Amino acid sequence: MSTISRDELSRIGLQLLAAHGLADVSMRRVANEFQVTVSALYWHVKDKQSLLGAMVDRLFADLDVDAPTGNWRADIAARAKQLYATMLSTRDAAELTASVLALGTGGQRVREIIAEVSPNDVTTDAIMALLIGHATLNQQRMQAEAIGVEVSPATTSTFRQVLDLLV
């Protein structure tokens, strides 16, 4: 059994997310992984939303982005592609990121990665909406296909097509 810390909670939370999906990440399930009661977790996170915030922070903490080149269009495109790939690499990560950003419980680094090279807040917001929205749609489609649901290939453009249009 690992020592309980915010970092360990987020690590276990991400494992549960990958294995079971966002709907099944619960404080009880995390507590079971540590073989403790749920109340023991509240020494390290305020509530479930704080846990989810820590999970998003951990997911993007080690993302290595290139230094700005001065070409904001190229910089945004490169960074957005990295963020998109990271979101797609973990089940329900886009939905998780959207929830955390909406409630302000974490995920600031995701926005900062784009804002650092963006010419203004409107561009940053547009890229963030594209990232989260398109990744969420893509993840839902992949999950539907995995269980045998037929998904129309013409329902969305590719992420890169829309990103190229924006930048």
mmCIF file of C-alpha atoms in Angstrom, residues 45-112:
data_model
loop_
_atom_site.group_PDB
_atom_site.id
_atom_site.type_symbol
_atom_site.label_atom_id
_atom_site.label_comp_id
_atom_site.label_asym_id
_atom_site.label_seq_id
_atom_site.Cartn_x
_atom_site.Cartn_y
_atom_site.Cartn_z
ATOM 1 C CA VAL A 45 -8.154 16.716 -0.959
ATOM 2 C CA LYS A 46 -11.115 18.911 -0.036
ATOM 3 C CA ASP A 47 -13.659 16.933 -2.067
ATOM 4 C CA LYS A 48 -14.072 14.902 -5.253
ATOM 5 C CA GLN A 49 -13.741 17.991 -7.472
ATOM 6 C CA SER A 50 -10.382 18.720 -5.831
ATOM 7 C CA LEU A 51 -9.318 15.158 -6.576
ATOM 8 C CA LEU A 52 -10.389 15.563 -10.194
ATOM 9 C CA GLY A 53 -8.427 18.824 -10.375
ATOM 10 C CA ALA A 54 -5.324 17.087 -9.042
ATOM 11 C CA MET A 55 -5.786 14.388 -11.676
ATOM 12 C CA VAL A 56 -5.841 16.933 -14.511
ATOM 13 C CA ASP A 57 -2.859 18.750 -13.031
ATOM 14 C CA ARG A 58 -0.941 15.469 -12.927
ATOM 15 C CA LEU A 59 -1.990 14.468 -16.441
ATOM 16 C CA PHE A 60 -0.475 17.624 -17.937
ATOM 17 C CA ALA A 61 2.305 18.282 -15.409
ATOM 18 C CA ASP A 62 5.079 16.648 -17.389
ATOM 19 C CA LEU A 63 3.983 17.751 -20.853
ATOM 20 C CA ASP A 64 7.134 19.125 -22.450
ATOM 21 C CA VAL A 65 6.331 21.959 -24.842
ATOM 22 C CA ASP A 66 8.825 23.785 -27.008
ATOM 23 C CA ALA A 67 9.829 27.329 -26.143
ATOM 24 C CA PRO A 68 7.938 30.022 -28.067
ATOM 25 C CA THR A 69 9.451 30.730 -31.478
ATOM 26 C CA GLY A 70 7.761 34.068 -32.053
ATOM 27 C CA ASN A 71 5.440 32.581 -34.679
ATOM 28 C CA TRP A 72 2.246 32.365 -32.626
ATOM 29 C CA ARG A 73 0.349 30.423 -35.276
ATOM 30 C CA ALA A 74 2.961 27.657 -35.459
ATOM 31 C CA ASP A 75 3.441 27.673 -31.683
ATOM 32 C CA ILE A 76 -0.283 27.360 -30.959
ATOM 33 C CA ALA A 77 -0.684 24.608 -33.554
ATOM 34 C CA ALA A 78 2.211 22.587 -32.133
ATOM 35 C CA ARG A 79 1.068 22.983 -28.536
ATOM 36 C CA ALA A 80 -2.585 22.310 -29.323
ATOM 37 C CA LYS A 81 -1.618 19.073 -31.079
ATOM 38 C CA GLN A 82 0.366 17.978 -28.006
ATOM 39 C CA LEU A 83 -2.491 18.788 -25.638
ATOM 40 C CA TYR A 84 -4.963 17.014 -27.909
ATOM 41 C CA ALA A 85 -2.807 13.883 -28.048
ATOM 42 C CA THR A 86 -2.455 13.914 -24.261
ATOM 43 C CA MET A 87 -6.218 14.204 -23.795
ATOM 44 C CA LEU A 88 -6.829 11.332 -26.199
ATOM 45 C CA SER A 89 -4.230 9.150 -24.489
ATOM 46 C CA THR A 90 -6.358 8.747 -21.349
ATOM 47 C CA ARG A 91 -9.972 7.643 -21.355
ATOM 48 C CA ASP A 92 -12.402 10.503 -20.612
ATOM 49 C CA ALA A 93 -9.541 12.976 -20.099
ATOM 50 C CA ALA A 94 -11.219 15.624 -22.253
ATOM 51 C CA GLU A 95 -14.463 15.451 -20.276
ATOM 52 C CA LEU A 96 -12.476 15.489 -17.041
ATOM 53 C CA THR A 97 -10.473 18.529 -18.187
ATOM 54 C CA ALA A 98 -13.641 20.380 -19.192
ATOM 55 C CA SER A 99 -15.220 19.762 -15.796
ATOM 56 C CA VAL A 100 -12.155 20.826 -13.865
ATOM 57 C CA LEU A 101 -11.630 24.003 -15.907
ATOM 58 C CA ALA A 102 -15.322 24.932 -15.670
ATOM 59 C CA LEU A 103 -15.268 24.657 -11.870
ATOM 60 C CA GLY A 104 -11.790 26.137 -11.410
ATOM 61 C CA THR A 105 -10.445 23.195 -9.396
ATOM 62 C CA GLY A 106 -7.331 22.659 -11.527
ATOM 63 C CA GLY A 107 -6.067 22.474 -15.074
ATOM 64 C CA GLN A 108 -4.639 25.982 -15.227
ATOM 65 C CA ARG A 109 -1.498 24.654 -16.928
ATOM 66 C CA VAL A 110 -3.551 23.451 -19.900
ATOM 67 C CA ARG A 111 -4.767 26.978 -20.556
ATOM 68 C CA GLU A 112 -1.357 28.515 -19.783
#
